[in-house]
Coordinates of N, CA and C in Angstrom, one line a residue:
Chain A
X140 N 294.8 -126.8 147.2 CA 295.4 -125.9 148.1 C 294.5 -124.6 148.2
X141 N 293.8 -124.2 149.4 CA 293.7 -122.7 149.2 C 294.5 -121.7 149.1
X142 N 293.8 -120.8 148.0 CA 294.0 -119.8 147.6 C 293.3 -118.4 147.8
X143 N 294.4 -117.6 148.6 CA 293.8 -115.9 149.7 C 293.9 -115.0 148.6
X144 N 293.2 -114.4 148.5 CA 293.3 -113.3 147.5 C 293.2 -111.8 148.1
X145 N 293.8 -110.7 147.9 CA 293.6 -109.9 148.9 C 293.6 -108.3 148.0
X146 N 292.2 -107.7 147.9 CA 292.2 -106.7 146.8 C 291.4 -105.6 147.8
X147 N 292.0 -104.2 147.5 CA 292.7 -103.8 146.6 C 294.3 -104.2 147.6
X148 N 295.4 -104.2 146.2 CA 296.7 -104.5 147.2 C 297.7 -103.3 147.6
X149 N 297.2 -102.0 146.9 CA 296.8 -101.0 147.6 C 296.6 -99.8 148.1
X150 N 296.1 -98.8 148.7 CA 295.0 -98.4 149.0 C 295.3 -96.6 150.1
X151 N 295.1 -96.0 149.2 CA 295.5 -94.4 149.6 C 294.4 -93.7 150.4
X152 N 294.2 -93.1 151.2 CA 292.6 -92.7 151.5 C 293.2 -91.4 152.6
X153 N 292.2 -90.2 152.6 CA 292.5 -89.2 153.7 C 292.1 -89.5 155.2
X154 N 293.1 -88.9 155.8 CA 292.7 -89.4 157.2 C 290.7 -88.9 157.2
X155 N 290.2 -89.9 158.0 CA 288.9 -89.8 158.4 C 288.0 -90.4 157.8
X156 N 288.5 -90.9 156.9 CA 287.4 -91.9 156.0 C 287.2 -93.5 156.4
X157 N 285.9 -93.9 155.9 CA 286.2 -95.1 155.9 C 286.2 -95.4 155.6
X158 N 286.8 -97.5 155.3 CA 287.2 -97.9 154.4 C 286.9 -99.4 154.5
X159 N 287.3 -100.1 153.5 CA 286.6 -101.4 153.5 C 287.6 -101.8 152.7
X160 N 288.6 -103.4 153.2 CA 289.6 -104.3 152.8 C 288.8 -105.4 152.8
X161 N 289.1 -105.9 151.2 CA 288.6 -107.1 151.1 C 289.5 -108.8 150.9
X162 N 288.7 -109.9 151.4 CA 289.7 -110.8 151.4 C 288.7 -112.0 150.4
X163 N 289.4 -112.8 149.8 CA 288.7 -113.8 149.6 C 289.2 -115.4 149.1
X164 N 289.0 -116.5 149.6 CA 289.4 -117.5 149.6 C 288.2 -118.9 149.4
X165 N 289.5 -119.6 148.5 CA 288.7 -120.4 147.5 C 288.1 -121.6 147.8
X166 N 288.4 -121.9 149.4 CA 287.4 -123.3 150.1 C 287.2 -123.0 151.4
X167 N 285.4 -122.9 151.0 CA 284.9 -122.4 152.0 C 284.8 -123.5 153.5
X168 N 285.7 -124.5 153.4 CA 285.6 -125.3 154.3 C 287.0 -124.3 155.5
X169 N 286.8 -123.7 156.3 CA 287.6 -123.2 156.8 C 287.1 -123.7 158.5
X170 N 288.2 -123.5 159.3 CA 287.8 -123.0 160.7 C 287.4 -121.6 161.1
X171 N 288.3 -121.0 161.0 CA 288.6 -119.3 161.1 C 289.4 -118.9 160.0
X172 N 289.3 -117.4 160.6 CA 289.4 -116.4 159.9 C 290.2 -115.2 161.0
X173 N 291.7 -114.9 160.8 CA 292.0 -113.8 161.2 C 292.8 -113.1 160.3
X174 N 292.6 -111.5 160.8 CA 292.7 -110.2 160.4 C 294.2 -109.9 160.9
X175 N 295.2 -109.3 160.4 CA 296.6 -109.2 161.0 C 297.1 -107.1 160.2
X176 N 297.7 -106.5 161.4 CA 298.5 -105.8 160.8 C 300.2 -106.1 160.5
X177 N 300.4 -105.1 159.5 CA 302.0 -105.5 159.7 C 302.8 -104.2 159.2
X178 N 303.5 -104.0 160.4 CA 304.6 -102.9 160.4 C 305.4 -103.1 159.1
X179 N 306.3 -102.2 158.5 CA 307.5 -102.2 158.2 C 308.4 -103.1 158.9
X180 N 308.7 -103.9 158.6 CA 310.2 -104.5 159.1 C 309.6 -105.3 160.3
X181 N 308.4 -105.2 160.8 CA 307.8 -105.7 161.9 C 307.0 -107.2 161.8
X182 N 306.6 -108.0 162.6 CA 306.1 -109.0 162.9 C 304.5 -108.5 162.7
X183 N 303.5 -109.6 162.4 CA 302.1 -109.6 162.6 C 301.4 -109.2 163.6
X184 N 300.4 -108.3 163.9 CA 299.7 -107.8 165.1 C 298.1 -108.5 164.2
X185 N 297.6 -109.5 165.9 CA 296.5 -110.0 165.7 C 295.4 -108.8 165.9
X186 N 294.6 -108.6 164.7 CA 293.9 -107.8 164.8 C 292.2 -108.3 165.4
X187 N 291.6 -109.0 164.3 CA 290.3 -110.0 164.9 C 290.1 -111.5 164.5
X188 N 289.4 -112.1 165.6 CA 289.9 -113.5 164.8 C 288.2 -114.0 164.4
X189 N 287.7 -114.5 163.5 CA 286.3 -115.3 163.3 C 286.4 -116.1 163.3
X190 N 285.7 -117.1 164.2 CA 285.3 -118.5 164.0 C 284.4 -118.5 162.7
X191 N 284.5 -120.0 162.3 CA 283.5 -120.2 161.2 C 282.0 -120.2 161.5
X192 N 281.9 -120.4 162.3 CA 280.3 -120.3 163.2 C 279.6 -118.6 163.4
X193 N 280.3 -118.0 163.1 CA 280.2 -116.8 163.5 C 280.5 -115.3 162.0
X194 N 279.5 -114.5 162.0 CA 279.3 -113.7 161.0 C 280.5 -112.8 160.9
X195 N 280.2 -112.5 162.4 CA 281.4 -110.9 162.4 C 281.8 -110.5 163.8
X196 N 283.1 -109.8 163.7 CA 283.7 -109.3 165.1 C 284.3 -108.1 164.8
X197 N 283.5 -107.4 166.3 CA 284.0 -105.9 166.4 C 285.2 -105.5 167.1
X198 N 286.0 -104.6 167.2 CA 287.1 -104.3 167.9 C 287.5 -102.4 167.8
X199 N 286.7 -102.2 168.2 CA 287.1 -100.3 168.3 C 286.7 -99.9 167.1
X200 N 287.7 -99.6 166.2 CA 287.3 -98.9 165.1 C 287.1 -99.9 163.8
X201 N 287.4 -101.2 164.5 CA 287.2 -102.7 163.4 C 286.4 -103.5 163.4
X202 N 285.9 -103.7 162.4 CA 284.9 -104.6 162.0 C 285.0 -105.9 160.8
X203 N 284.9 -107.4 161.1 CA 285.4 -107.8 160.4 C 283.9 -108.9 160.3
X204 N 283.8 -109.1 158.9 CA 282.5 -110.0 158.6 C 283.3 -111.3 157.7
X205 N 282.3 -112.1 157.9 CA 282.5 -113.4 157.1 C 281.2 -113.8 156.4
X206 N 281.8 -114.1 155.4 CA 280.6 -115.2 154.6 C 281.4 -116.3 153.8
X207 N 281.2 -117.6 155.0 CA 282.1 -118.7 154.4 C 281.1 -119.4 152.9
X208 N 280.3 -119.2 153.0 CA 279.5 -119.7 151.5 C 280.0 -119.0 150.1
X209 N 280.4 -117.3 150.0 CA 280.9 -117.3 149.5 C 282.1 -116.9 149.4
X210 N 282.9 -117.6 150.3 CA 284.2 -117.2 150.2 C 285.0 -115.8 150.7
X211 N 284.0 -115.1 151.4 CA 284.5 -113.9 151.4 C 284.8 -113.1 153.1
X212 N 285.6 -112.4 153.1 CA 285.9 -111.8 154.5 C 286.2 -110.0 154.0
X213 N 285.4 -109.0 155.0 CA 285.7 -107.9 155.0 C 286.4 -107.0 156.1
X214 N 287.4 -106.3 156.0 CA 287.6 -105.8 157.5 C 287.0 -104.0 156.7
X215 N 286.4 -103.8 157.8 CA 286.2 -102.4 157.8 C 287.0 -101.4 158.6
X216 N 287.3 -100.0 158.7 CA 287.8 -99.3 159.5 C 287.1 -98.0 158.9
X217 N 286.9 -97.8 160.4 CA 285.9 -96.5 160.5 C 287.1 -95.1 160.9
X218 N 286.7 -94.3 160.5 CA 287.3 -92.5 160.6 C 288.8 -93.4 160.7
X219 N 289.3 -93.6 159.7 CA 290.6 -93.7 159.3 C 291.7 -92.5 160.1
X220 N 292.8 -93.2 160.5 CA 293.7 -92.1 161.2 C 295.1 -92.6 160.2
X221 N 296.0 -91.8 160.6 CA 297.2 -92.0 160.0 C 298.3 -93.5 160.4
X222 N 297.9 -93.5 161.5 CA 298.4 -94.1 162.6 C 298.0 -95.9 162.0
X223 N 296.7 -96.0 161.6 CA 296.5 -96.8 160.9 C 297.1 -97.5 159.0
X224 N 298.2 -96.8 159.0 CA 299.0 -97.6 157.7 C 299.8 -98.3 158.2
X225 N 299.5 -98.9 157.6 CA 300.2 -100.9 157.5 C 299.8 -101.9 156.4
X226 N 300.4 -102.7 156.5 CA 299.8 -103.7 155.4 C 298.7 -104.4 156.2
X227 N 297.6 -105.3 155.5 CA 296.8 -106.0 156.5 C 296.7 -107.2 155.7
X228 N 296.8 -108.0 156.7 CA 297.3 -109.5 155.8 C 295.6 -110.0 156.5
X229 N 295.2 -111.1 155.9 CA 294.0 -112.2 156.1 C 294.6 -113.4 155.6
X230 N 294.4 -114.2 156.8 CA 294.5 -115.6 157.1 C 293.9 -116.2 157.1
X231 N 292.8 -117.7 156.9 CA 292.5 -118.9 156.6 C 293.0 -120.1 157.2
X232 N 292.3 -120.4 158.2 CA 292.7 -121.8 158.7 C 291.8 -122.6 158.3
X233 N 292.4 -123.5 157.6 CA 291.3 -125.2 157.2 C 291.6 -126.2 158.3
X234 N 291.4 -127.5 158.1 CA 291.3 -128.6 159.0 C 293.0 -128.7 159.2
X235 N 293.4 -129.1 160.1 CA 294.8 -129.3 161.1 C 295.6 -128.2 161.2
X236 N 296.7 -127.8 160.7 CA 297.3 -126.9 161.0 C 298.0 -125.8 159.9
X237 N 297.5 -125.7 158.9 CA 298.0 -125.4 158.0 C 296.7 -123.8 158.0
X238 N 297.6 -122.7 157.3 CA 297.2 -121.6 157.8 C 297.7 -120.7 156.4
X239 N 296.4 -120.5 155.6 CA 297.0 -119.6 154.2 C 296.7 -118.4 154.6
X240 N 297.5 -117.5 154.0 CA 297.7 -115.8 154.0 C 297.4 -115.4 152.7
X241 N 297.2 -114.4 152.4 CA 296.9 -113.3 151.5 C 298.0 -112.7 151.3
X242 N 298.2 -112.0 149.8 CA 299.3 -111.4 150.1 C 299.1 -109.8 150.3
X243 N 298.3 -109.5 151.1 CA 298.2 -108.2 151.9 C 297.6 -107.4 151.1
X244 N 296.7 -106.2 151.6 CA 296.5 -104.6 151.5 C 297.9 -103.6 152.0
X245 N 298.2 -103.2 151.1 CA 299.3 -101.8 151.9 C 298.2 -100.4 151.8
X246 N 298.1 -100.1 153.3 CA 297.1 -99.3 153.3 C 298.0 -97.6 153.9
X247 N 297.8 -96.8 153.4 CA 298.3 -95.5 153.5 C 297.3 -94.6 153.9
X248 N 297.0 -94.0 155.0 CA 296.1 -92.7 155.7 C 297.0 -91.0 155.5
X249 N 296.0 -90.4 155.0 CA 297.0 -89.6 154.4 C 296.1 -88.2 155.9
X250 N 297.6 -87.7 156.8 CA 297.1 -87.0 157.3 C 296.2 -85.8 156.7
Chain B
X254 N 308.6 -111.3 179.7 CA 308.1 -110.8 178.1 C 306.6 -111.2 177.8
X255 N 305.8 -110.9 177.6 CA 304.4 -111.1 177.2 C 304.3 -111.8 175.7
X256 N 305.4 -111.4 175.1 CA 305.1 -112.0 173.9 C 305.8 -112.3 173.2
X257 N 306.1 -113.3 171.8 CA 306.8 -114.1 171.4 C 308.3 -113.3 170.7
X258 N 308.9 -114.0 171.4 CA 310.5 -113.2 170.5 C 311.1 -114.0 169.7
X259 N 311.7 -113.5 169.2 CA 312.9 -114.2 167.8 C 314.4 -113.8 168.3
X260 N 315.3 -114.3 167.9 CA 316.6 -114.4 167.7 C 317.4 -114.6 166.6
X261 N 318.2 -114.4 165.6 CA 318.5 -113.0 165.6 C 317.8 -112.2 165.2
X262 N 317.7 -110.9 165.1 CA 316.9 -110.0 164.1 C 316.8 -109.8 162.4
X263 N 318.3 -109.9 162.8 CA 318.9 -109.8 161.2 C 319.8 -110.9 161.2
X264 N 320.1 -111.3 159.7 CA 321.1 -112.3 159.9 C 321.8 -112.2 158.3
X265 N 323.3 -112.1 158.3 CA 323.7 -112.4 156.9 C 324.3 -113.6 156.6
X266 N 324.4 -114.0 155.7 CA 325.1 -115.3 155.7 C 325.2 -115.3 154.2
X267 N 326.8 -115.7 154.4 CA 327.3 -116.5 153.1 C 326.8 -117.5 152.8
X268 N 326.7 -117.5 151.2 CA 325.9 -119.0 150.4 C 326.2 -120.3 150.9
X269 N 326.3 -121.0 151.5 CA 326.5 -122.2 151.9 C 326.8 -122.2 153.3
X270 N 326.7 -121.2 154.2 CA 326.9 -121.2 155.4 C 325.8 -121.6 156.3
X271 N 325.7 -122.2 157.7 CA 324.4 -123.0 158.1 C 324.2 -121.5 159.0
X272 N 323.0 -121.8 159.2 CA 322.3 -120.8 160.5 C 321.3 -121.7 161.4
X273 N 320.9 -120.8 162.1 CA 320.4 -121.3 163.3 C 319.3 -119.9 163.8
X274 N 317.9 -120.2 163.5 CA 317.2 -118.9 163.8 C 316.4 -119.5 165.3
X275 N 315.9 -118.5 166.5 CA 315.6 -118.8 167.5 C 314.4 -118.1 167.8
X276 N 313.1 -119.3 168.2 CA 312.0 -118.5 168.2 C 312.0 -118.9 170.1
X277 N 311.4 -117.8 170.7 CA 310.4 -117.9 172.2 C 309.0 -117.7 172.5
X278 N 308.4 -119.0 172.2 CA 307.1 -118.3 172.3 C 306.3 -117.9 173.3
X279 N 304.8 -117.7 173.9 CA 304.1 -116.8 174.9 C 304.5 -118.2 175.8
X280 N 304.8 -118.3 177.0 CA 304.4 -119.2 178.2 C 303.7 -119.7 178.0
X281 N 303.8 -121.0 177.8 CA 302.6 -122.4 178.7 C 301.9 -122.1 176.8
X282 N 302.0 -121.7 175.8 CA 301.3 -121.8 174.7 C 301.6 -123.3 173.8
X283 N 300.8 -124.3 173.3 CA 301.0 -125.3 173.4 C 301.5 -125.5 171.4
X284 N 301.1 -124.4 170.9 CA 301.5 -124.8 169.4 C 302.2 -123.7 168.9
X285 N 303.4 -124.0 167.8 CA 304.3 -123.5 167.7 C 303.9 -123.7 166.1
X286 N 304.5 -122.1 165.2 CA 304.6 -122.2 164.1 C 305.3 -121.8 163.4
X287 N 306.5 -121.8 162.4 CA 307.1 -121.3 161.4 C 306.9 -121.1 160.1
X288 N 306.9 -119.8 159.7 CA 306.1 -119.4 158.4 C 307.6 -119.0 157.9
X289 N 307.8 -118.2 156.3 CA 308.4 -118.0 155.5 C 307.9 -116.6 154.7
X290 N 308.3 -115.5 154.7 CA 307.8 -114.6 154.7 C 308.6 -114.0 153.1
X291 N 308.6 -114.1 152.2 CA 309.0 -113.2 150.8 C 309.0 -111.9 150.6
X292 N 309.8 -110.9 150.0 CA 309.7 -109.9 150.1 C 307.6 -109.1 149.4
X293 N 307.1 -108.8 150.1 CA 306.2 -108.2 149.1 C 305.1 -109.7 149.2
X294 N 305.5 -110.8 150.1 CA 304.1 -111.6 149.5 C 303.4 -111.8 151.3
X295 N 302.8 -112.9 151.6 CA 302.2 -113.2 152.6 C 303.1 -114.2 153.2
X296 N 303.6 -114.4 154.3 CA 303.8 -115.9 155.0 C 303.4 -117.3 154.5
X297 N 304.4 -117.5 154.3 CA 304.0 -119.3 154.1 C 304.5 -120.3 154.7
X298 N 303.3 -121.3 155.2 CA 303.8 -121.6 156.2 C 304.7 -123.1 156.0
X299 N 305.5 -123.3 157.0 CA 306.5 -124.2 156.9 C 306.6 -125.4 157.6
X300 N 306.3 -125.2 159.1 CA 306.2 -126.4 160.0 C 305.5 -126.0 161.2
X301 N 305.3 -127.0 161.6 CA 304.3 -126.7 162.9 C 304.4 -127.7 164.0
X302 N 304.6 -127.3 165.5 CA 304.9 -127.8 166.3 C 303.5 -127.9 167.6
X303 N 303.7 -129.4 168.1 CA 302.4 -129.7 169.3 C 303.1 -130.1 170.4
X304 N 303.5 -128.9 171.6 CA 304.4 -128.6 172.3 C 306.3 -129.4 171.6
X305 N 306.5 -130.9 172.1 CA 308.0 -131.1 171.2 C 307.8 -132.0 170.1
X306 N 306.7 -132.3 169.4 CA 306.2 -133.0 168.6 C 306.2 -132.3 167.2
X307 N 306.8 -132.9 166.3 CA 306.4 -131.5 165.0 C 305.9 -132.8 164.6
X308 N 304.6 -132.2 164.3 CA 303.2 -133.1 163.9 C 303.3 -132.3 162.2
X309 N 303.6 -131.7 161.6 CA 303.9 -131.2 160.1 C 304.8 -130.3 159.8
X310 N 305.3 -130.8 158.9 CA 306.5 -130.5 158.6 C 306.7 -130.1 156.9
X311 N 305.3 -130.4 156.3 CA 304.9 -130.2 155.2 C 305.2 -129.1 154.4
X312 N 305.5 -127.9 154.7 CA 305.8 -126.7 154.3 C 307.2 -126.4 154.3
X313 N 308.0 -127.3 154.4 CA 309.6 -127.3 154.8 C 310.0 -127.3 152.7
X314 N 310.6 -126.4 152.4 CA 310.8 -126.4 151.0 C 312.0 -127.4 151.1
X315 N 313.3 -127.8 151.7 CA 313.7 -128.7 150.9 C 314.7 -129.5 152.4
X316 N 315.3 -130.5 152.1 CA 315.5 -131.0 153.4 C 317.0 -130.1 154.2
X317 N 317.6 -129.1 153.5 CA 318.3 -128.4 154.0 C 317.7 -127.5 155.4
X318 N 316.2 -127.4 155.4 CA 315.4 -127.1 156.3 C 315.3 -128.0 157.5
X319 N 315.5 -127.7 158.8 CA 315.7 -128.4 160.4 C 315.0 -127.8 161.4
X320 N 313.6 -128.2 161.6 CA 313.4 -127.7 163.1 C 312.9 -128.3 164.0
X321 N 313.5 -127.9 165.4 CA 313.0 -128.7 166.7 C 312.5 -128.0 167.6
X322 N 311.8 -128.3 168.7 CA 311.4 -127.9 170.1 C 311.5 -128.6 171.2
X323 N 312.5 -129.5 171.3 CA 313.2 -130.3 171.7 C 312.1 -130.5 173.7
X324 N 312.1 -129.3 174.1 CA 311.6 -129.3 175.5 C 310.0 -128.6 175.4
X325 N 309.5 -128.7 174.5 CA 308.3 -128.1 174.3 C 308.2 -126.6 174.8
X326 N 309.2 -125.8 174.4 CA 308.9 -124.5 174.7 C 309.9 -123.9 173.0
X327 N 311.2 -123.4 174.0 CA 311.7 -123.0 172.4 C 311.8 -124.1 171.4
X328 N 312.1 -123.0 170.0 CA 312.3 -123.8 169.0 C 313.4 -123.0 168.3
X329 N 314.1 -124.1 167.6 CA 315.4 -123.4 166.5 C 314.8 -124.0 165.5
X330 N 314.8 -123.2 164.1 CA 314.6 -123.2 162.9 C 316.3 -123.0 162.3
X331 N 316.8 -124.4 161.5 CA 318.5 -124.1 160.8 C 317.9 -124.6 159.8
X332 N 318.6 -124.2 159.0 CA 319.2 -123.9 157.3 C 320.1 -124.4 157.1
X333 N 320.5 -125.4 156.3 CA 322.0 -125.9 156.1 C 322.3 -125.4 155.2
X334 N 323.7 -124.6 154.8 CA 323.8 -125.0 153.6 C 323.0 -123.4 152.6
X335 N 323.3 -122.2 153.2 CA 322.2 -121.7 152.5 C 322.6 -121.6 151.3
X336 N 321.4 -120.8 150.2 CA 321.2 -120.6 148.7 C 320.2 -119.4 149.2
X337 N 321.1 -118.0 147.9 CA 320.2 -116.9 147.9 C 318.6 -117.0 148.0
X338 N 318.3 -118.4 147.1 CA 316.9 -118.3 147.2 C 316.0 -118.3 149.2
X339 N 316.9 -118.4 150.0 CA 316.2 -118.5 151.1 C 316.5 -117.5 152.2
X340 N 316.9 -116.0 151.3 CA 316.8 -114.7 151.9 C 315.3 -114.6 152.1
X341 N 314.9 -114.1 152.9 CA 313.4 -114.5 153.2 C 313.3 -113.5 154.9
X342 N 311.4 -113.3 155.0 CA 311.3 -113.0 156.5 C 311.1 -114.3 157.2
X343 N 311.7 -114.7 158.4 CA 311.0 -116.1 159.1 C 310.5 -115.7 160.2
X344 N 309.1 -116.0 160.3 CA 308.8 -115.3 161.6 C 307.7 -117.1 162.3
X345 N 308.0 -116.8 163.6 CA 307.4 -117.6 164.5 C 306.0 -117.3 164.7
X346 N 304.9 -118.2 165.2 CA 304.0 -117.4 166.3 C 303.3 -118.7 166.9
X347 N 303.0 -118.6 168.4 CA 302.1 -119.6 169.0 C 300.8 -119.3 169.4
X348 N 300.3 -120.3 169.3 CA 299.1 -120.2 169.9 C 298.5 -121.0 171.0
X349 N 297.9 -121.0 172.0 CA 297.7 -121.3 173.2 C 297.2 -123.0 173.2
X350 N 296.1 -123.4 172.3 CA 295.7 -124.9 172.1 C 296.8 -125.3 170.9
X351 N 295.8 -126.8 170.9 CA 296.4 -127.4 170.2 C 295.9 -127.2 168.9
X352 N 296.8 -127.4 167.9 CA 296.0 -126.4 166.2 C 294.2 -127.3 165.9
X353 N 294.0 -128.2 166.6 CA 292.8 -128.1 166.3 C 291.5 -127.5 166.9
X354 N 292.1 -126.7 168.0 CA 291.6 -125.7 168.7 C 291.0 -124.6 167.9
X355 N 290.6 -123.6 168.1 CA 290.2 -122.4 167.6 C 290.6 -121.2 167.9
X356 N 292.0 -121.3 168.8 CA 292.9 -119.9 169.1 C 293.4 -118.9 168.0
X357 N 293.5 -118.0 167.9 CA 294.3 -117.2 167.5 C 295.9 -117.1 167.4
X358 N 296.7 -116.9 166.4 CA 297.9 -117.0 166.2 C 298.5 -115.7 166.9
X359 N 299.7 -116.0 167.7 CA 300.2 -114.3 168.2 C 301.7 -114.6 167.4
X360 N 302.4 -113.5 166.8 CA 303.2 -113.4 165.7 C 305.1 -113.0 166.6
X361 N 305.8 -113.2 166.3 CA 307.8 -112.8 167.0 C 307.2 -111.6 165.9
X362 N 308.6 -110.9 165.7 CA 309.3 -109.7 165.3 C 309.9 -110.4 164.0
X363 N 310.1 -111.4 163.9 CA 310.8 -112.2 162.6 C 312.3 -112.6 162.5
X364 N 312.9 -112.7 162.2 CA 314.2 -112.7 161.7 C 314.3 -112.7 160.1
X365 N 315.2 -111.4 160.2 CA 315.1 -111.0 158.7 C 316.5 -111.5 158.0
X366 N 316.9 -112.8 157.4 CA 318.2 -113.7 156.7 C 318.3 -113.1 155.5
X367 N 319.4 -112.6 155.6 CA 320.3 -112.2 153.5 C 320.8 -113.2 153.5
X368 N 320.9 -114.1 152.5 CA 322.4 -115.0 151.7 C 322.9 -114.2 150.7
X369 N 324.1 -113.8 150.7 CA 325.0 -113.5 149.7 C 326.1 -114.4 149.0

C-alpha cells in the first residue's frame, strides 16, 4: 500500500514569507500528483495537479515540483498572506482508481 | 451549481440507525468517488464509481457500507446499522474521465455523521 507522509504537520510563519510543504510517498510508480487546500469544516479545494511525466506546476503564488524517483513532492508559496491558512493535503494516484492522501500540513499566516 | 454538492451537511444518528448520505457531482463528469475522512487524518478512500458501474469497492470497511449511482449521475452512500466508530467526514468528488485518465479530482463540502 502506499504510504503519504506529510511534514512539517504544522507550520506557523509571518505573513510575507515564504514557505515550502513537503510531501512524500513510498512508490514511485504513481500517475499524478495533486496539491489540495482544506478549510475548517470545509471540503478539498484542488490546488495543482502533476502528471507523472512532468517536473512542476505553477499557479500564482504556487509552485509545486515532483521527483517521482525519489519519492518526493514540494508545494511552495511565495509572500505568504493570512488568507492562506488551511491544512494542505497531497494526494497520489497509482494505477486504477485508488488515490492516497497525506495526513496534511496545518498551516497558520500570522498577520 | 458549478460544483459538486453533498446532502446532508451534518448528520446525527443513533447507534444502529441507517443513513443515507447524498453526493451531486459536476455535469457530464464520468467518475465518482467516496472517501472517509477522520478527525485530524487524510481521506480514505472507500469506493469508486465509472459513471453507474462501481468498478471498486475495495475501500468499503465493512459490508454495513452501500453505494450506488444507479443513473450515472448521483450517488447515495448508506450505512446500515451505524457504530460510533463511523462518526467520520464523508466527502464525494468527481472527476471528468474515466480514473484511468489523468484528470484532477474536484471535492463536495462533505457531510459531517456523529453516531451516538
Amino acid at each position: 500500500k502506499q504510504e503519504v507522509t506529510q511534514i512539517p504537520a504544522a507550520l506557523s510563519v509571518p505573513e510575507g514569507e515564504n514557505l515550502v510543504l513537503n510531501c512524500s510517498f513510498t512508490d514511485s510508480a504513481i500517475y499524478n500528483l495533486q496539491w489540495f487546500r482544506q478549510d475548517p469544516g470545509k471540503g478539498l479545494t484542488s490546488l495543482l495537479l502533476i502528471q507523472s511525466s512532468q517536473r512542476e506546476q505553477t499557479s500564482g503564488r504556487l509552485n509545486a515540483s515532483l521527483d517521482k524517483s525519489s519519492g518526493r513532492s514540494t508545494l511552495y508559496i511565495a509572500a505568504s498572506q493570512p488568507g492562506d491558512s488551511a491544512t494542505y493535503l497531497c494526494a497520489v494516484r497509482r494505477n486504477g482508481n485508488q488515490f492516497y492522501f497525506g495526513t496534511g500540513t496545518s498551516l497558520t499566516v500570522i498577520p | 451549481g458549478a460544483g459538486v454538492s453533498q446532502s446532508p451537511r451534518y448528520k446525527v444518528a443513533k447507534r444502529g440507525q441507517d443513513v443515507a448520505l447524498r453526493c451531486d457531482p459536476i455535469s457530464g463528469h464520468v467518475s465518482l468517488f467516496w472517501y472517509q475522512q477522520a478527525l485530524g487524518q487524510g481521506p480514505e478512500f472507500l469506493t469508486y464509481f465509472q459513471n453507474e458501474a462501481q468498478l471498486d469497492k475495495s475501500g468499503l470497511p465493512s459490508d454495513r457500507f452501500f453505494a450506488e449511482r444507479p443513473e450515472g449521475s448521483v450517488s447515495t452512500l448508506k450505512i446500515q446499522r451505524t457504530q460510533q466508530e463511523d462518526s467520520a467526514v464523508y466527502l464525494c468528488a468527481s472527476s471528468l474521465g474515466r480514473a484511468s485518465g489523468l484528470g484532477a479530482q474536484y471535492f463536495g463540502p462533505g457531510t459531517r455523521l456523529l453516531v451516538l
